[in-house]
CSV table of C-alpha atoms in Angstrom, one decimal:
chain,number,residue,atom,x,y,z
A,1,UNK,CA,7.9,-48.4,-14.9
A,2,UNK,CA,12.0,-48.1,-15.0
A,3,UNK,CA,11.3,-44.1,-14.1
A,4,UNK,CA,9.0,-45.2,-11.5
A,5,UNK,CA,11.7,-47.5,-10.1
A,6,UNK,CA,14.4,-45.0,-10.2
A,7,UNK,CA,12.4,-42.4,-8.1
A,8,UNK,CA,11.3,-44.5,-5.7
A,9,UNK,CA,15.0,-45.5,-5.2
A,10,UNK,CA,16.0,-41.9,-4.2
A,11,UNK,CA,13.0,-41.9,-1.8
A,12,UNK,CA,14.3,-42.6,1.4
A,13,UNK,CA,17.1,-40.5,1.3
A,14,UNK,CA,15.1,-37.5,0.8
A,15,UNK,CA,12.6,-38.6,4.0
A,16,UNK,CA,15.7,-38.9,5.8
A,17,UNK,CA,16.9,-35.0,4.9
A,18,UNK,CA,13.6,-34.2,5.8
A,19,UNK,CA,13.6,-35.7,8.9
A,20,UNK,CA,16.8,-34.4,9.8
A,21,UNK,CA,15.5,-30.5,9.5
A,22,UNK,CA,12.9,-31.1,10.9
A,23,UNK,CA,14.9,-32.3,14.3
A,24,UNK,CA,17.3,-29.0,13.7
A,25,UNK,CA,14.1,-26.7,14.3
A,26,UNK,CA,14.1,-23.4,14.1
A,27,UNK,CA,17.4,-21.2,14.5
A,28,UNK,CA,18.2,-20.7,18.3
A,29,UNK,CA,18.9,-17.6,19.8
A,30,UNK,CA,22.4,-16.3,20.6
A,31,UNK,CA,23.7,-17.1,23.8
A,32,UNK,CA,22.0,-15.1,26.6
A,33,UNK,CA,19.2,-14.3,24.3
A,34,UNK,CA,15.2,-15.9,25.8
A,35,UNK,CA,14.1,-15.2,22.3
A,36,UNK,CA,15.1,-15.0,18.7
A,37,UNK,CA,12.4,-12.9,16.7
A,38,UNK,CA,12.6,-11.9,13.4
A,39,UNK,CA,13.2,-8.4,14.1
A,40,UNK,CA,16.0,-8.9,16.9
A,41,UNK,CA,15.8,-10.1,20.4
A,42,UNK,CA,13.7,-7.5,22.6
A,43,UNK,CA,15.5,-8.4,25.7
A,44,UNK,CA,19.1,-7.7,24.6
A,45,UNK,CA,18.7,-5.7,21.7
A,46,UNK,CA,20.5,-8.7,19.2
A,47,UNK,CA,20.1,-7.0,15.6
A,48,UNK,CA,18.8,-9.3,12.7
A,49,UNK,CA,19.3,-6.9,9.8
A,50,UNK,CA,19.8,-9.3,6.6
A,51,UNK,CA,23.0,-10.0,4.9
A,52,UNK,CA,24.4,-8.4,2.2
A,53,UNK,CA,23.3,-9.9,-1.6
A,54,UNK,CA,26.4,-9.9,-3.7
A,55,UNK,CA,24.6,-9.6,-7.5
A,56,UNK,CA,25.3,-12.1,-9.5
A,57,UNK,CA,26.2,-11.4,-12.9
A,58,UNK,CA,22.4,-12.4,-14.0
A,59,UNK,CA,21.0,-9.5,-12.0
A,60,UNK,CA,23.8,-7.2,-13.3
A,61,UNK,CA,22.4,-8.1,-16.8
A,62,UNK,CA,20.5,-5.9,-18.6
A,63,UNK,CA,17.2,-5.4,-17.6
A,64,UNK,CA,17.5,-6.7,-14.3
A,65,UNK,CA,17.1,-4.4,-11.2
A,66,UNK,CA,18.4,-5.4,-8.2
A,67,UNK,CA,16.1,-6.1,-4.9
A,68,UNK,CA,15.3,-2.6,-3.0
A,69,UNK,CA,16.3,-2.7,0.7
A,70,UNK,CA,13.8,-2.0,3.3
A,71,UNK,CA,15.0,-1.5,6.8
A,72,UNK,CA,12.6,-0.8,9.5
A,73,UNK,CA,13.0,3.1,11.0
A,74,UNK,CA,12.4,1.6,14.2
A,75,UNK,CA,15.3,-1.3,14.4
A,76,UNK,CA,17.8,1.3,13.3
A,77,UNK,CA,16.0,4.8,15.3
A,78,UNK,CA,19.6,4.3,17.6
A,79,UNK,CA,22.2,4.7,14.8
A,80,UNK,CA,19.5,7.4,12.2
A,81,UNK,CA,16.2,8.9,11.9
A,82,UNK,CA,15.1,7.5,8.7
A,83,UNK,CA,11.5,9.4,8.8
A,84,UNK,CA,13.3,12.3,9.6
A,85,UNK,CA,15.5,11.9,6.5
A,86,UNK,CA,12.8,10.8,4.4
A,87,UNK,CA,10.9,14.1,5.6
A,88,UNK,CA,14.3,16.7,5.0
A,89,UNK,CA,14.1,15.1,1.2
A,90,UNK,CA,10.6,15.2,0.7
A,91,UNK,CA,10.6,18.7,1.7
A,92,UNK,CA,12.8,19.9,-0.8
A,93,UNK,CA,10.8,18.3,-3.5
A,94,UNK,CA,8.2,20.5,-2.1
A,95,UNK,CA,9.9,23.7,-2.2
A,96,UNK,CA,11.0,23.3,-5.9
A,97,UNK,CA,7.1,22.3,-6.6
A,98,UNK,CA,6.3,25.8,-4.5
A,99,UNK,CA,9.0,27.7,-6.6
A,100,UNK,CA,7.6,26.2,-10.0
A,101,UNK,CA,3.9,27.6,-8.8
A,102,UNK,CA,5.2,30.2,-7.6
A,103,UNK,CA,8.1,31.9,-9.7
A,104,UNK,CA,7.8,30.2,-13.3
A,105,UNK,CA,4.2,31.0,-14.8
A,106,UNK,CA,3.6,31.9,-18.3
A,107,UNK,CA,0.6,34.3,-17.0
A,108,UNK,CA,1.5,36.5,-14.6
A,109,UNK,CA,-1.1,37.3,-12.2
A,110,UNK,CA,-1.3,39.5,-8.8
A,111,UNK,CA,-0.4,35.9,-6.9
A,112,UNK,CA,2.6,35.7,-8.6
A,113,UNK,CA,4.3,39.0,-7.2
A,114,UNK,CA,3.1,38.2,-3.5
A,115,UNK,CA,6.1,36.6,-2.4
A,116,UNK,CA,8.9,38.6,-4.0
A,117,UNK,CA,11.3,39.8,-1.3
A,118,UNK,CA,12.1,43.3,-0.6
A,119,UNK,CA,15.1,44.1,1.6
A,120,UNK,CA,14.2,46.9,3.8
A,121,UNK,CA,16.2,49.1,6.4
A,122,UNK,CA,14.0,47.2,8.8
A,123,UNK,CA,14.6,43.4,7.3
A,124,UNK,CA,12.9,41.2,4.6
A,125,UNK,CA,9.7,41.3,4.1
A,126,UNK,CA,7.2,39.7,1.1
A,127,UNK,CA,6.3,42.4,-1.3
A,128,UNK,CA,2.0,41.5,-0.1
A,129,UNK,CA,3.3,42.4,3.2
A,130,UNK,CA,4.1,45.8,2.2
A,131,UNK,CA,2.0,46.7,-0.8
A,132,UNK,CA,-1.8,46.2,-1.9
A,133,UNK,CA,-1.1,44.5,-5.0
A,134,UNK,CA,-4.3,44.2,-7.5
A,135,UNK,CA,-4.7,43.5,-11.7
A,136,UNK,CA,-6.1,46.8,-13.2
A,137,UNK,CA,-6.1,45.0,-17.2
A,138,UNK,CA,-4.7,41.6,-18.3
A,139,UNK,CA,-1.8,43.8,-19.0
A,140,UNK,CA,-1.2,45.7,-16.1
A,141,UNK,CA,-0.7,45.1,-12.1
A,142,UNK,CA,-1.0,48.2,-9.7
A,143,UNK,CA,1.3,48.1,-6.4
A,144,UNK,CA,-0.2,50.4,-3.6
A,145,UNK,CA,2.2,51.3,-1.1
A,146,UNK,CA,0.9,54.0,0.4
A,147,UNK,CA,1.4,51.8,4.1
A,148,UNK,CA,4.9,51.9,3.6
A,149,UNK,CA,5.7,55.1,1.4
A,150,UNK,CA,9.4,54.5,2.3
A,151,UNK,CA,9.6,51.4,1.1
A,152,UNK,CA,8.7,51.9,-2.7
A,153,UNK,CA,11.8,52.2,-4.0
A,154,UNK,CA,12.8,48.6,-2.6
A,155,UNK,CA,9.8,47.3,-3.7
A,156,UNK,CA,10.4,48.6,-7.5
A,157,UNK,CA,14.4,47.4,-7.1
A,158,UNK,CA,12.8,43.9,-5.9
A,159,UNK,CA,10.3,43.9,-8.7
A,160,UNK,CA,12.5,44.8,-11.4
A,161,UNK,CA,15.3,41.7,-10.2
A,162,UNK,CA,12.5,39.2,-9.4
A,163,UNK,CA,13.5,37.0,-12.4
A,164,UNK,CA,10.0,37.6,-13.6
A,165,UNK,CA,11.3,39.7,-16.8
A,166,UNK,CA,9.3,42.7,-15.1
A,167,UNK,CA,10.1,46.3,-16.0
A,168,UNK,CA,8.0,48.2,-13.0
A,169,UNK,CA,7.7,52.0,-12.9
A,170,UNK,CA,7.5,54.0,-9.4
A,171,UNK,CA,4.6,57.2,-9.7
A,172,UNK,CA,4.9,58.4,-5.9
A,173,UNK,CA,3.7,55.5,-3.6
A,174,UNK,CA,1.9,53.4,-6.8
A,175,UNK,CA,4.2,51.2,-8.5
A,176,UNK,CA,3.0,50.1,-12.1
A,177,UNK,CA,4.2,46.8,-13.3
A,178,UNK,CA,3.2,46.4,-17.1
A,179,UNK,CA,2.9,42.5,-17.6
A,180,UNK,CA,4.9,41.2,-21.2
A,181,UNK,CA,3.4,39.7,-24.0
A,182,UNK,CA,4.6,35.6,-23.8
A,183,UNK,CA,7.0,35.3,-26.5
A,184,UNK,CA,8.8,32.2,-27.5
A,185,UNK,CA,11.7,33.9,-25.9
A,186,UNK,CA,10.2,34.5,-23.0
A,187,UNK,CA,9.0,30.8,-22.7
A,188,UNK,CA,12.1,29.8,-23.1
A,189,UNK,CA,14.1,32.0,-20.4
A,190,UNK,CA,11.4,30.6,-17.9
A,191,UNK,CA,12.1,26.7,-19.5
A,192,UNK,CA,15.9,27.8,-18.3
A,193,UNK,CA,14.8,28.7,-15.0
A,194,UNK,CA,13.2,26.1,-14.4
A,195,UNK,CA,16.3,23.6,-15.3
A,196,UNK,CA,18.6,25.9,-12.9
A,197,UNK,CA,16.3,25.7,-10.3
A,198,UNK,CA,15.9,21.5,-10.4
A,199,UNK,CA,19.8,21.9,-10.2
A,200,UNK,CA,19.6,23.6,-7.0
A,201,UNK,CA,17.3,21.4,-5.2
A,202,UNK,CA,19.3,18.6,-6.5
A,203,UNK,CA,22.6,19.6,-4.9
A,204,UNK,CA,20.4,20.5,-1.8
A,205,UNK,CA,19.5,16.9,-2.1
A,206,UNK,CA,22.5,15.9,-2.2
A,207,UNK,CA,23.4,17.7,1.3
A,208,UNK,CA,20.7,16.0,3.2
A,209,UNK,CA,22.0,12.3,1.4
A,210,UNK,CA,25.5,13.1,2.7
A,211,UNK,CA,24.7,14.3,6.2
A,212,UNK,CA,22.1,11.2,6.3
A,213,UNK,CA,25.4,8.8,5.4
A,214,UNK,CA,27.9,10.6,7.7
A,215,UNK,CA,25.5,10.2,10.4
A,216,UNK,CA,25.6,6.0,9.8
A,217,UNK,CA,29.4,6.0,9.5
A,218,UNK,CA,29.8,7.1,12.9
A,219,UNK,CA,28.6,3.8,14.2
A,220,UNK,CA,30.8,1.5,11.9
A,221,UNK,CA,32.4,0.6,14.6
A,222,UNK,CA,29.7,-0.5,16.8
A,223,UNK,CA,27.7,-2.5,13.8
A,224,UNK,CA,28.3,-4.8,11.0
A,225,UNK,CA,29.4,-3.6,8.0
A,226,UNK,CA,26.5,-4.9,6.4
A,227,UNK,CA,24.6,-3.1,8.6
A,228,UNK,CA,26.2,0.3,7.7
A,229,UNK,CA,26.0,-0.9,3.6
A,230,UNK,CA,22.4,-1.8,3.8
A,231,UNK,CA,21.6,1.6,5.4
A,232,UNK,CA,23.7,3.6,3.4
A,233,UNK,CA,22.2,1.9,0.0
A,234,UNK,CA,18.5,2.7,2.0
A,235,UNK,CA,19.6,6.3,2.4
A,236,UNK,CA,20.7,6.4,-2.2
A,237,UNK,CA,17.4,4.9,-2.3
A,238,UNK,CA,15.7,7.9,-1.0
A,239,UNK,CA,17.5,10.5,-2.3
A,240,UNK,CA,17.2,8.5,-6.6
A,241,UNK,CA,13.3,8.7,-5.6
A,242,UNK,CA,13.0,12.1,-5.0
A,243,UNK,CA,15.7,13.1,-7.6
A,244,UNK,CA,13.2,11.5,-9.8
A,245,UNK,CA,10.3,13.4,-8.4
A,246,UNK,CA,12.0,16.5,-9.6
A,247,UNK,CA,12.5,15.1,-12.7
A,248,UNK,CA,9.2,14.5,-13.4
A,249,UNK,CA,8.1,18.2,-12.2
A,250,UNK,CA,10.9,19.3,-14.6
A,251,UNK,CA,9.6,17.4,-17.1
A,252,UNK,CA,6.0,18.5,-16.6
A,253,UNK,CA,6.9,22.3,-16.2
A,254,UNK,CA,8.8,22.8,-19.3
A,255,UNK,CA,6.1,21.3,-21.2
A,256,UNK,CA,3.6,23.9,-19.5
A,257,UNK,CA,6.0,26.6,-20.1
A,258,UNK,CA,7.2,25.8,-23.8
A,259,UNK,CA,3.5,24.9,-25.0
């Protein structure tokens, strides 16, 4: 009954609170502003990007992650592209997935010597492009360049510094490329190749975060500096997520390639 007492004693002061924000209404619009929506006035173009959360020393704790931002492309499309950035990131994920299928096969296959390049007195050109490339046994792949006689010797010289540890031999316009037995050595020269070239789309990564962040910073001056940290933290966000896209390729290659 005493508890019952003492909570109805703090009663009226909390209807009062009440009925005080509830004459205060919603938040009013900035002067000059019709409307206040929650993604910015569409009349004058008044920004409502949220404020910066400080962490507290609870969410810099151990096994607490601080919230992601989320900013919409489209109340920011005047200071960065942000599809456009997510795109140029996702693309090179792409290319190192096209470069693991590709380049960095145990078995090598007709497929795989398609796309070597071979630097010609007229250009570059793919090696499928110049040469009918076939398997004649599981150990042995025939290039036919009898369309471009003049280009076997480039084709070999191509072959030969693919990468692929290939060891091709030239027999007038037929190139013989004798395919090696997988050794542990061998798996594991591909395993390194695979690590160098995560490396390389990484700092190409890297490129696209930094041209993504110079592009905010030339509008510090015409935003809040809130706005700038909020998109510059977006922008990290993208680039940890596809880092650790490439990690999980890695991950999932060198398993393939070591067995």
């Amino acid at each position: 009954m005493a508890m019952a007492l003492r909570c109805f004693r703090h009663l009226p002061s909390l209807l009062h609170r009440s009925r005080l924000a509830a004459l205060r209404g919603p938040p009013r619009a900035p002067p000059g502003c019709p409307a206040l929506l929650p993604s910015g006035c569409s009349h004058c173009g008044h920004r409502m990007l949220p404020s910066r959360q400080l962490a507290t020393k609870k969410a810099k704790g151990k096994g607490q992650s601080q919230a992601r931002v989320n900013i919409s492309a489209a109340l920011v499309e005047d200071i960065i592209n942000l599809e456009e950035t997510s795109e140029d990131m996702q693309a090179v994920v792409e290319a190192l997935k096209e470069d693991f299928s590709r380049n960095l096969s145990v078995r090598t296959s007709p497929g795989a010597l398609d796309h070597i390049i071979v630097v010609t007195k007229d250009g570059k050109f793919p090696l499928n492009q110049l040469g009918q490339i076939s398997q004649k046994s599981p150990q042995l792949l025939i290039v036919n360049m009898a369309s471009f006689p003049e280009s076997t010797a480039a084709a070999t010289k191509a072959i030969r510094e693919s990468g692929m540890n290939l060891n091709p031999e030239a027999d007038g316009t037929i190139i013989r490329v004798p395919v090696p037995k997988v050794t542990r050595e061998h798996r594991e020269s591909l395993a390194k190749l695979a690590k160098q070239s995560t490396n390389k789309s990484k700092e190409a990564l890297r490129k696209v975060r930094s041209k993504s962040v110079n592009q905010v910073k030339k509008f510090k001056n015409k935003v809040s500096e809130d706005t700038i940290w909020l998109l510059e933290k977006q922008i990290q966000q993208m680039a940890d997520s596809a880092a650790a896209e490439m990690d999980k390729l890695l991950a999932a290659k060198t398993k393939e390639l070591l067995g």
